[in-house]
Coordinates of C-alpha atoms in Angstrom, one line a residue:
M1 CA 163.0 -48.5 98.9
D2 CA 162.0 -48.6 102.6
R3 CA 158.5 -48.7 103.9
A4 CA 158.2 -45.0 104.7
T5 CA 159.3 -44.1 101.2
R6 CA 156.9 -46.6 99.6
T7 CA 154.0 -45.2 101.7
A8 CA 154.8 -41.6 100.9
R9 CA 155.2 -42.4 97.2
I10 CA 151.9 -44.2 96.9
A11 CA 150.1 -41.5 98.8
R12 CA 151.7 -38.8 96.7
I13 CA 150.7 -40.5 93.5
A14 CA 147.1 -41.0 94.7
R15 CA 146.8 -37.4 95.7
T16 CA 148.2 -36.2 92.4
A17 CA 145.7 -38.4 90.5
R18 CA 142.8 -37.1 92.6
A19 CA 144.0 -33.5 92.2
A20 CA 144.3 -33.8 88.5
R21 CA 140.7 -35.1 88.2
A22 CA 139.4 -32.4 90.4
A23 CA 141.3 -29.7 88.5
R24 CA 140.0 -31.0 85.2
I25 CA 136.4 -30.9 86.5
E26 CA 136.9 -27.5 88.0
E27 CA 138.4 -26.1 84.8
E28 CA 135.5 -27.4 82.8
A29 CA 132.9 -26.0 85.2
Q30 CA 134.5 -22.6 85.2
Q31 CA 134.7 -22.1 81.4
P32 CA 132.7 -18.9 80.7
A33 CA 129.9 -19.0 78.2
P34 CA 130.7 -17.2 74.9
P35 CA 129.6 -13.6 75.1
V36 CA 126.6 -12.5 73.1
T37 CA 126.8 -9.0 71.6
F38 CA 124.3 -7.0 69.6
T39 CA 125.7 -4.5 67.1
G40 CA 122.6 -3.5 65.5
R41 CA 119.6 -4.4 63.3
K42 CA 121.6 -6.6 60.9
T43 CA 122.9 -8.7 63.8
L44 CA 119.4 -9.3 65.1
V45 CA 118.2 -10.4 61.7
A46 CA 121.1 -12.8 61.3
A47 CA 120.5 -14.2 64.7
G48 CA 116.8 -14.9 63.9
V49 CA 117.8 -16.7 60.7
A50 CA 120.3 -18.8 62.6
V51 CA 117.7 -19.9 65.1
V52 CA 115.4 -21.0 62.3
L53 CA 118.1 -23.0 60.6
I54 CA 119.2 -24.7 63.9
A55 CA 115.6 -25.6 64.7
G56 CA 115.2 -27.1 61.2
A57 CA 118.4 -29.1 61.6
L58 CA 117.3 -30.5 65.0
V59 CA 114.0 -31.6 63.4
I60 CA 115.8 -33.3 60.5
R61 CA 118.7 -34.9 62.6
P62 CA 117.8 -37.2 65.5
A63 CA 119.4 -36.6 68.8
R64 CA 122.8 -38.2 69.4
Q65 CA 124.8 -39.2 72.4
G66 CA 126.4 -36.0 73.7
D67 CA 123.6 -33.7 72.7
D68 CA 122.5 -33.6 76.4
A69 CA 123.9 -34.4 79.8
R70 CA 122.6 -37.9 80.0
P71 CA 125.1 -40.4 81.4
P72 CA 126.6 -43.0 79.2
G73 CA 124.6 -46.2 78.5
P74 CA 125.5 -49.8 79.4
T75 CA 127.5 -50.3 76.2
E76 CA 129.6 -47.1 76.7
R77 CA 130.2 -47.9 80.3
A78 CA 131.4 -51.5 79.6
A79 CA 133.6 -50.4 76.7
S80 CA 135.2 -47.7 78.9
A81 CA 135.8 -50.3 81.7
V82 CA 137.4 -53.0 79.5
G83 CA 139.5 -50.4 77.8
M84 CA 140.9 -49.3 81.1
G85 CA 141.4 -52.9 82.4
A86 CA 138.7 -52.4 85.0
P87 CA 135.9 -54.7 86.1
A88 CA 132.5 -54.1 84.4
A89 CA 129.0 -54.9 85.5
A90 CA 127.3 -58.0 84.2
V91 CA 124.4 -56.1 82.5
D92 CA 126.8 -53.7 80.8
L93 CA 129.0 -56.5 79.6
T94 CA 126.1 -58.3 78.1
A95 CA 125.0 -55.1 76.3
L96 CA 128.6 -54.5 75.0
V97 CA 129.0 -58.1 73.7
A98 CA 125.6 -58.0 71.9
D99 CA 126.4 -54.6 70.4
R100 CA 129.9 -55.5 69.1
E101 CA 128.8 -58.9 67.8
K102 CA 126.1 -57.2 65.8
W103 CA 128.5 -54.6 64.5
V104 CA 131.3 -57.0 63.4
A105 CA 128.7 -59.1 61.7
E106 CA 128.0 -56.1 59.4
H107 CA 131.6 -54.6 59.5
A108 CA 133.8 -57.7 59.4
K109 CA 137.0 -55.7 58.7
D110 CA 136.8 -53.4 61.7
D111 CA 139.9 -54.4 63.6
A112 CA 139.2 -52.1 66.5
S113 CA 135.8 -53.5 67.1
W114 CA 137.2 -57.1 67.0
A115 CA 139.7 -56.1 69.7
V116 CA 136.9 -54.6 71.9
L117 CA 134.8 -57.7 71.5
G118 CA 137.8 -59.9 72.5
A119 CA 138.3 -57.7 75.6
A120 CA 134.6 -58.0 76.5
Y121 CA 134.8 -61.8 76.2
L122 CA 137.8 -61.8 78.5
E123 CA 135.9 -59.7 81.1
Q124 CA 133.0 -62.2 80.8
A125 CA 135.5 -65.0 81.6
R126 CA 136.8 -63.2 84.6
R127 CA 133.4 -62.4 86.0
T128 CA 131.9 -65.8 85.4
T129 CA 135.1 -67.9 85.7
E130 CA 133.7 -69.8 82.8
P131 CA 136.6 -71.0 80.6
A132 CA 134.4 -71.3 77.5
W133 CA 134.8 -67.5 77.0
Y134 CA 138.5 -67.9 76.4
P135 CA 138.4 -69.5 72.9
K136 CA 135.9 -66.9 71.9
A137 CA 138.2 -64.1 73.1
E138 CA 141.2 -65.7 71.3
K139 CA 139.2 -65.9 68.1
A140 CA 138.2 -62.3 68.2
L141 CA 141.6 -61.0 69.1
K142 CA 143.3 -63.0 66.4
R143 CA 140.8 -61.7 63.8
S144 CA 141.7 -58.2 64.9
L145 CA 145.4 -59.0 64.4
E146 CA 144.7 -60.5 61.0
L147 CA 143.1 -57.2 59.9
R148 CA 145.8 -55.1 61.5
P149 CA 149.0 -57.0 62.3
A150 CA 151.2 -56.4 65.4
E151 CA 153.8 -54.9 63.2
K152 CA 151.4 -52.1 62.4
G153 CA 150.7 -51.3 66.0
N154 CA 147.5 -53.1 66.9
F155 CA 148.2 -52.5 70.6
D156 CA 144.7 -53.2 71.8
A157 CA 144.7 -56.7 70.3
M158 CA 148.2 -57.4 71.5
T159 CA 147.5 -56.3 75.0
G160 CA 144.3 -58.5 74.9
M161 CA 146.4 -61.5 73.8
G162 CA 148.7 -61.0 76.7
T163 CA 145.9 -60.6 79.2
L164 CA 144.3 -63.8 77.8
A165 CA 147.5 -65.8 78.2
N166 CA 147.9 -64.6 81.8
A167 CA 144.2 -65.5 82.6
R168 CA 144.8 -69.0 81.3
G169 CA 147.9 -69.4 83.4
D170 CA 150.3 -69.3 80.4
F171 CA 152.7 -66.6 81.8
V172 CA 155.4 -67.3 79.2
T173 CA 153.1 -66.2 76.4
G174 CA 151.8 -63.3 78.4
K175 CA 155.3 -62.0 78.9
K176 CA 156.0 -62.2 75.2
W177 CA 153.0 -60.2 74.3
G178 CA 153.6 -57.6 77.0
E179 CA 157.2 -57.2 76.1
L180 CA 156.2 -56.8 72.4
V181 CA 153.9 -53.9 73.2
R182 CA 156.5 -52.3 75.4
A183 CA 159.2 -52.6 72.7
Q184 CA 157.0 -50.8 70.2
A185 CA 155.4 -48.3 72.6
P186 CA 157.4 -47.9 75.9
K187 CA 155.0 -45.2 77.2
R188 CA 151.8 -47.2 76.5
W189 CA 150.6 -47.9 80.0
T190 CA 148.4 -50.9 79.1
A191 CA 151.5 -53.1 78.5
Y192 CA 152.5 -52.9 82.1
P193 CA 149.6 -54.6 83.9
V194 CA 150.2 -57.5 81.5
L195 CA 153.9 -57.6 82.4
V196 CA 153.3 -57.4 86.2
D197 CA 151.0 -60.4 86.0
A198 CA 153.3 -62.3 83.7
Y199 CA 156.5 -61.7 85.7
T200 CA 154.7 -62.6 88.9
G201 CA 153.4 -65.9 87.4
L202 CA 157.0 -66.7 86.2
G203 CA 158.5 -66.0 89.6
D204 CA 160.5 -63.0 88.4
Y205 CA 159.4 -60.7 91.2
K206 CA 162.0 -58.0 90.6
A207 CA 160.9 -57.5 87.1
A208 CA 157.3 -57.4 88.3
E209 CA 158.2 -54.7 90.8
R210 CA 160.0 -52.6 88.1
S211 CA 157.0 -52.9 85.8
M212 CA 154.7 -51.9 88.6
E213 CA 156.8 -48.8 89.3
R214 CA 156.7 -47.8 85.7
L215 CA 152.9 -48.3 85.6
L216 CA 152.5 -46.0 88.6
D217 CA 154.6 -43.4 86.8
L218 CA 152.7 -43.6 83.5
R219 CA 149.1 -44.0 84.7
P220 CA 148.3 -43.9 88.4
G221 CA 144.8 -45.2 88.9
L222 CA 142.8 -48.3 89.6
A223 CA 144.8 -50.8 87.6
A224 CA 148.2 -49.4 88.9
F225 CA 147.1 -49.5 92.5
I226 CA 145.8 -53.0 92.3
R227 CA 149.1 -54.2 90.8
A228 CA 151.1 -52.3 93.5
S229 CA 149.1 -54.1 96.2
Q230 CA 149.8 -57.4 94.5
V231 CA 153.5 -56.7 94.3
Y232 CA 153.7 -55.5 98.0
R233 CA 151.8 -58.6 99.1
D234 CA 154.2 -60.9 97.4
R235 CA 157.1 -59.1 99.2
G236 CA 155.4 -59.6 102.6
W237 CA 154.6 -55.9 103.0
R238 CA 151.1 -56.4 104.2
E239 CA 150.4 -52.8 105.4
D240 CA 151.6 -51.4 102.1
A241 CA 149.5 -53.8 100.2
T242 CA 146.4 -52.8 102.1
M243 CA 147.2 -49.1 101.7
A244 CA 147.6 -49.5 97.9
M245 CA 144.4 -51.4 97.6
E246 CA 142.6 -48.7 99.6
H247 CA 143.9 -46.1 97.1
A248 CA 142.5 -48.4 94.3
G249 CA 139.1 -48.1 96.1
G250 CA 139.5 -44.3 96.0
A251 CA 140.1 -44.5 92.2
A252 CA 137.2 -46.9 91.6
K253 CA 134.0 -45.4 90.1
A254 CA 131.5 -48.0 89.1
P255 CA 129.9 -50.4 91.6
A256 CA 131.6 -53.4 89.9
E257 CA 135.0 -51.7 90.4
K258 CA 134.4 -51.0 94.0
A259 CA 133.1 -54.6 94.5
Y260 CA 136.3 -56.0 93.1
V261 CA 138.5 -53.8 95.3
L262 CA 136.4 -54.8 98.4
F263 CA 136.9 -58.4 97.5
R264 CA 140.7 -58.0 97.3
L265 CA 140.7 -56.1 100.6
G266 CA 138.9 -59.1 102.1
E267 CA 141.5 -61.4 100.7
L268 CA 144.3 -59.3 102.4
S269 CA 142.4 -59.3 105.7
W270 CA 141.9 -63.0 105.5
E271 CA 145.6 -63.7 104.9
R272 CA 146.6 -61.7 107.9
G273 CA 144.2 -63.7 110.1
D274 CA 141.4 -61.1 110.6
A275 CA 138.4 -63.2 109.7
A276 CA 135.8 -60.7 111.0
E277 CA 137.2 -57.9 108.9
A278 CA 137.5 -60.1 105.9
L279 CA 133.8 -61.1 106.3
R280 CA 132.9 -57.4 106.4
Q281 CA 134.8 -56.7 103.2
Y282 CA 133.3 -59.7 101.4
E283 CA 129.8 -58.6 102.3
G284 CA 130.5 -55.1 101.2
A285 CA 131.6 -56.5 97.8
L286 CA 128.4 -58.5 97.5
R287 CA 126.3 -55.5 98.3
A288 CA 128.0 -53.6 95.5
D289 CA 127.9 -56.5 93.1
P290 CA 125.7 -59.4 94.1
A291 CA 126.7 -61.5 91.1
Q292 CA 130.4 -61.8 92.2
A293 CA 131.0 -65.5 92.9
Q294 CA 134.5 -64.9 94.2
A295 CA 133.3 -62.7 97.0
L296 CA 130.7 -65.2 97.9
G297 CA 133.4 -67.9 98.1
G298 CA 135.5 -65.5 100.2
R299 CA 132.5 -65.0 102.6
A300 CA 132.3 -68.8 102.9
R301 CA 136.0 -69.0 103.8
A302 CA 135.6 -66.3 106.5
L303 CA 132.5 -67.9 107.9
A304 CA 134.3 -71.3 108.2
G305 CA 137.2 -69.5 110.0
L306 CA 134.8 -68.0 112.5
G307 CA 133.4 -71.4 113.3
R308 CA 130.1 -71.0 111.3
G309 CA 130.5 -74.2 109.3
G310 CA 126.9 -74.6 108.2
E311 CA 126.7 -71.1 106.8
A312 CA 130.0 -71.6 105.1
V313 CA 128.9 -74.8 103.4
R314 CA 125.8 -73.0 102.2
D315 CA 127.8 -70.1 100.7
Y316 CA 130.3 -72.4 99.1
R317 CA 127.6 -74.3 97.3
M318 CA 125.9 -71.1 96.2
A319 CA 129.3 -69.8 94.8
L320 CA 129.9 -73.1 93.0
G321 CA 126.4 -72.9 91.6
R322 CA 127.3 -69.6 90.0
A323 CA 130.9 -70.5 88.9
Q324 CA 132.6 -73.8 89.2
V325 CA 136.0 -72.6 90.5
P326 CA 138.3 -75.5 91.2
R327 CA 139.9 -73.8 94.3
L328 CA 136.5 -73.2 95.9
A329 CA 135.5 -76.8 95.2
L330 CA 138.7 -77.9 97.0
E331 CA 138.0 -75.7 100.0
L332 CA 134.4 -76.9 100.3
G333 CA 135.5 -80.6 100.1
E334 CA 138.1 -80.0 102.9
L335 CA 135.6 -78.2 105.0
L336 CA 133.1 -81.0 104.7
D337 CA 135.9 -83.5 105.7
A338 CA 136.7 -81.4 108.7
L339 CA 133.1 -81.4 109.7
G340 CA 133.0 -85.2 109.5
R341 CA 130.9 -85.2 106.4
S342 CA 133.3 -87.1 104.1
D343 CA 130.6 -88.7 102.0
E344 CA 129.3 -85.2 101.0
A345 CA 132.9 -84.1 100.3
K346 CA 133.0 -86.4 97.2
V347 CA 130.6 -84.1 95.3
P348 CA 132.8 -81.0 95.4
Y349 CA 135.9 -83.1 94.7
D350 CA 134.2 -84.5 91.6
T351 CA 133.2 -80.9 90.7
L352 CA 136.9 -79.9 90.9
R353 CA 138.0 -82.7 88.6
T354 CA 135.3 -81.9 86.1
A355 CA 135.9 -78.1 86.2
A356 CA 139.7 -78.6 85.8
A357 CA 139.2 -80.9 82.8
R358 CA 136.8 -78.5 81.1
G359 CA 139.2 -75.6 81.7
A360 CA 142.1 -77.6 80.3
A361 CA 140.1 -78.2 77.1
D362 CA 139.8 -74.4 76.8
G363 CA 143.5 -73.8 77.5
V364 CA 143.3 -73.0 81.2
N365 CA 146.1 -74.2 83.5
E366 CA 145.0 -75.4 86.9
S367 CA 148.1 -77.4 87.7
V368 CA 148.7 -75.9 91.2
V369 CA 145.1 -76.6 92.5
L370 CA 145.1 -80.1 90.9
G371 CA 148.6 -80.8 92.3
L372 CA 147.5 -79.9 95.9
F373 CA 144.3 -81.9 95.5
E374 CA 146.1 -85.0 94.2
A375 CA 148.8 -84.7 97.0
D376 CA 146.2 -84.7 99.8
H377 CA 143.3 -86.7 98.3
G378 CA 144.6 -88.6 95.3
D379 CA 147.9 -89.8 93.9
P380 CA 150.9 -87.8 95.3
A381 CA 153.3 -89.3 92.7
A382 CA 151.0 -88.0 89.9
A383 CA 151.0 -84.6 91.7
V384 CA 154.8 -84.6 91.7
R385 CA 154.9 -85.3 88.0
R386 CA 152.4 -82.6 87.2
L387 CA 154.0 -79.9 89.4
T388 CA 157.5 -80.7 88.2
Q389 CA 156.4 -80.0 84.7
E390 CA 154.7 -76.8 85.8
W391 CA 157.9 -75.8 87.7
S392 CA 159.9 -76.1 84.4
R393 CA 157.7 -73.3 83.0
H394 CA 156.6 -71.1 85.9
K395 CA 158.9 -70.7 89.0
S396 CA 156.5 -68.8 91.2
M397 CA 156.2 -69.2 95.0
E398 CA 152.8 -71.0 94.6
V399 CA 154.3 -73.6 92.3
A400 CA 157.3 -74.1 94.6
D401 CA 155.0 -74.6 97.6
A402 CA 152.7 -77.1 95.9
L403 CA 155.6 -79.1 94.6
A404 CA 157.2 -79.1 98.0
W405 CA 154.0 -80.5 99.5
A406 CA 153.6 -83.2 96.9
L407 CA 157.2 -84.3 97.4
H408 CA 156.6 -84.4 101.2
K409 CA 153.5 -86.6 100.6
T410 CA 155.7 -89.1 98.6
G411 CA 158.2 -89.2 101.5
D412 CA 161.0 -87.2 99.8
D413 CA 161.4 -84.5 102.4
T414 CA 165.0 -83.7 101.5
A415 CA 163.9 -82.6 98.0
A416 CA 160.7 -81.1 99.4
L417 CA 162.7 -78.8 101.7
E418 CA 164.6 -77.2 98.8
Y419 CA 161.3 -76.1 97.2
A420 CA 159.7 -75.1 100.5
K421 CA 162.6 -72.7 101.0
K422 CA 161.8 -71.1 97.6
S423 CA 158.3 -70.4 98.7
T424 CA 158.9 -69.2 102.3
D425 CA 162.3 -67.4 102.2
R426 CA 161.2 -64.6 100.0
G427 CA 159.1 -62.9 102.6
M428 CA 155.5 -63.4 101.6
R429 CA 153.3 -64.1 104.7
S430 CA 151.4 -67.2 104.0
A431 CA 150.1 -69.6 106.7
D432 CA 149.7 -72.4 104.2
F433 CA 153.3 -72.0 103.0
A434 CA 154.6 -72.0 106.6
F435 CA 152.5 -75.0 107.6
H436 CA 153.8 -77.0 104.6
R437 CA 157.4 -76.2 105.5
A438 CA 156.8 -77.0 109.1
M439 CA 155.6 -80.5 108.3
I440 CA 158.5 -81.0 105.9
E441 CA 161.0 -79.9 108.6
R442 CA 159.3 -82.3 111.1
G443 CA 159.6 -85.2 108.6
L444 CA 163.4 -84.5 108.5
G445 CA 163.6 -84.6 112.3
D446 CA 164.2 -80.9 112.7
D447 CA 161.9 -80.1 115.6
A448 CA 163.2 -76.6 116.1
G449 CA 162.5 -75.7 112.4
A450 CA 159.1 -77.4 112.6
R451 CA 158.2 -75.5 115.8
R452 CA 159.3 -72.2 114.2
Y453 CA 157.1 -72.6 111.1
L454 CA 154.1 -74.1 113.0
Q455 CA 154.1 -71.0 115.2
E456 CA 154.5 -68.7 112.2
A457 CA 151.5 -70.4 110.4
L458 CA 149.3 -70.0 113.5
R459 CA 150.5 -66.5 114.1
T460 CA 150.0 -65.4 110.5
N461 CA 146.4 -66.7 110.3
P462 CA 145.1 -68.9 113.2
R463 CA 142.1 -69.9 111.1
F464 CA 143.9 -70.6 107.8
S465 CA 142.3 -74.0 107.1
P466 CA 139.6 -76.0 109.0
A467 CA 141.5 -79.2 108.0
R468 CA 145.1 -78.1 108.7
V469 CA 144.8 -75.9 111.8
P470 CA 144.0 -78.9 114.0
Q471 CA 146.9 -80.7 112.5
A472 CA 149.2 -77.7 113.2
K473 CA 148.1 -77.5 116.8
A474 CA 148.5 -81.2 117.3
A475 CA 152.0 -81.2 115.8
L476 CA 153.0 -78.2 117.9
A477 CA 151.8 -79.9 121.1
A478 CA 153.7 -83.1 120.2
I479 CA 156.9 -81.3 119.5
G480 CA 156.6 -79.3 122.7
Q481 CA 158.7 -76.3 123.8
P482 CA 162.5 -76.2 123.8
P483 CA 164.2 -77.0 127.2
A484 CA 164.6 -74.1 129.6
G485 CA 167.9 -72.2 129.3
G486 CA 168.3 -72.3 125.6
P487 CA 170.0 -74.7 123.2
E488 CA 172.6 -77.2 124.5
N489 CA 175.5 -75.5 122.7
M490 CA 174.8 -72.4 124.8
Q491 CA 175.2 -74.2 128.1
P492 CA 178.8 -75.2 129.0
A493 CA 179.3 -78.7 130.4
K494 CA 181.7 -77.4 133.2
P495 CA 181.9 -74.2 135.1
W496 CA 183.8 -71.5 133.3
V497 CA 187.4 -70.9 134.4
A498 CA 189.4 -67.9 133.3
P499 CA 192.3 -69.0 131.0
D500 CA 195.9 -68.6 132.2
L501 CA 197.0 -65.9 129.7
P502 CA 200.7 -64.9 129.4
K503 CA 201.6 -61.6 130.9
A504 CA 202.3 -58.8 128.4
A505 CA 206.0 -57.9 128.1
K506 CA 207.0 -54.4 129.1
P507 CA 208.0 -52.3 126.2
K508 CA 211.7 -51.5 125.9
P509 CA 212.8 -47.8 125.9
A510 CA 213.6 -46.5 122.5
A511 CA 217.2 -45.8 121.7
K512 CA 218.1 -42.2 122.0
T513 CA 219.6 -40.4 119.1
E514 CA 222.1 -37.6 119.3
K515 CA 219.5 -35.0 118.4
G516 CA 217.2 -36.4 121.1
E517 CA 219.9 -36.3 123.8
K518 CA 220.6 -32.6 123.0
A519 CA 216.9 -31.8 123.2
E520 CA 216.6 -33.7 126.6
K521 CA 219.6 -31.8 128.0
G522 CA 218.1 -28.5 126.9
E523 CA 214.8 -29.3 128.6
K524 CA 216.7 -30.2 131.9
A525 CA 218.7 -27.0 131.7
E526 CA 215.6 -25.0 131.2
K527 CA 213.8 -26.6 134.2
T528 CA 216.9 -26.0 136.4
E529 CA 217.0 -22.3 135.4
K530 CA 213.3 -21.9 136.2
S531 CA 213.7 -23.5 139.6
R532 CA 216.5 -21.2 140.5
S533 CA 214.6 -18.1 139.5
V534 CA 211.7 -19.2 141.6
G535 CA 213.9 -19.8 144.6
A536 CA 215.5 -16.4 144.2

């Protein structure tokens, strides 16, 4: 599928989804009120009696949700969001968790409520990046499956288990749950976000793309457009990824949903080197949802890229105060190292180790971040062992890149290059991947390859890292430019001389047959007769 076709398809799906929503609203608004007719005295009496009875019923029965046009409350909003796989506001989530915990305490055999509670715990884990929520989510979802097993179609709990596994970085298990739901209910759209995430983590990008296409067909909307953007980004189709995420913004309703989309748009802007636009998107996300720690970390990254190091350090520390994300801790430590504040960098590095260890206790896999940290700031050999084990389970581009870099740090550039190719040859535009491959190529003595990937890294994102950008520029300056005139094998050692080629032999006339001779004599006789008639 070429880019024009992809663009047209995403735009068509988005228009169709918007048109369907608008048509549904318009249809509901145009429904006529039931006619009121009066056929006589008996009808009037009956109507009066009905009014009295209705009034009495309203006095006896308290008002319920739906009796008026009031908007849904926090619990309803959060339940709707987690059911659709969408972000939910912190206040709404807290209300939903409290409501479902109270309910299941009194109705312990309600499998559906246990599944909703597990999904709410998962969303709390995503919002806060606090791994302690994962065991609680697992317990609630397993309780739901005990009450109603997978064989009986407990799809909500099965989908929740797949989402939980992916969030922990266990993509093998996530794939199993997603495929189980798909096998039992192929048209149930909630299976496909799980499968897209699982296949991506496993490095099966073709399967991820197929699942994304199916998701778009079944349920175009926020979750589908977010996954489409993810798949396009992994393919290196940056414009398509941005367009799909913008359509996700159009499908977002609640402020928390819009904030998440703006954060993802900021990530895409950052990866293509537009730090100013990324900063604008991150700040928009924080205005929509001030509690979002990831957007605050993104703003810190953009500020560092724009040379505003002091503000970046402040934002990183604020983000880590809200959520101890190992990757943000690594970025802060490297920023402090780049600013010449290495003593201060020890604090975020310690935070990284502590957060990763706490996450591991709750089943969270942080092998890639830990491997990169150990390769640059710890024991590269330990990083190789950790990442080799991770590669045996998850063959994604991120794992291949981290393992390549760890091997490079141990001096094994030959093996490192094989993994670097797996991360760079697929098409994804990553300045970090290109930088790592460039340094590996340089270690092997291939200056041409190193120059190519150093230039690609700086062209993709000239501000990709406060620590590695100076290294990339210094390496590029040391390698220098290729000699004028092109590579040596394109310049002949001696002037070119035309080769002495043998002359082509003249073709021999074909032997004439008896029929051919008669035809030739007939033609000559005809020409002679014509010349005589002209002369006469």
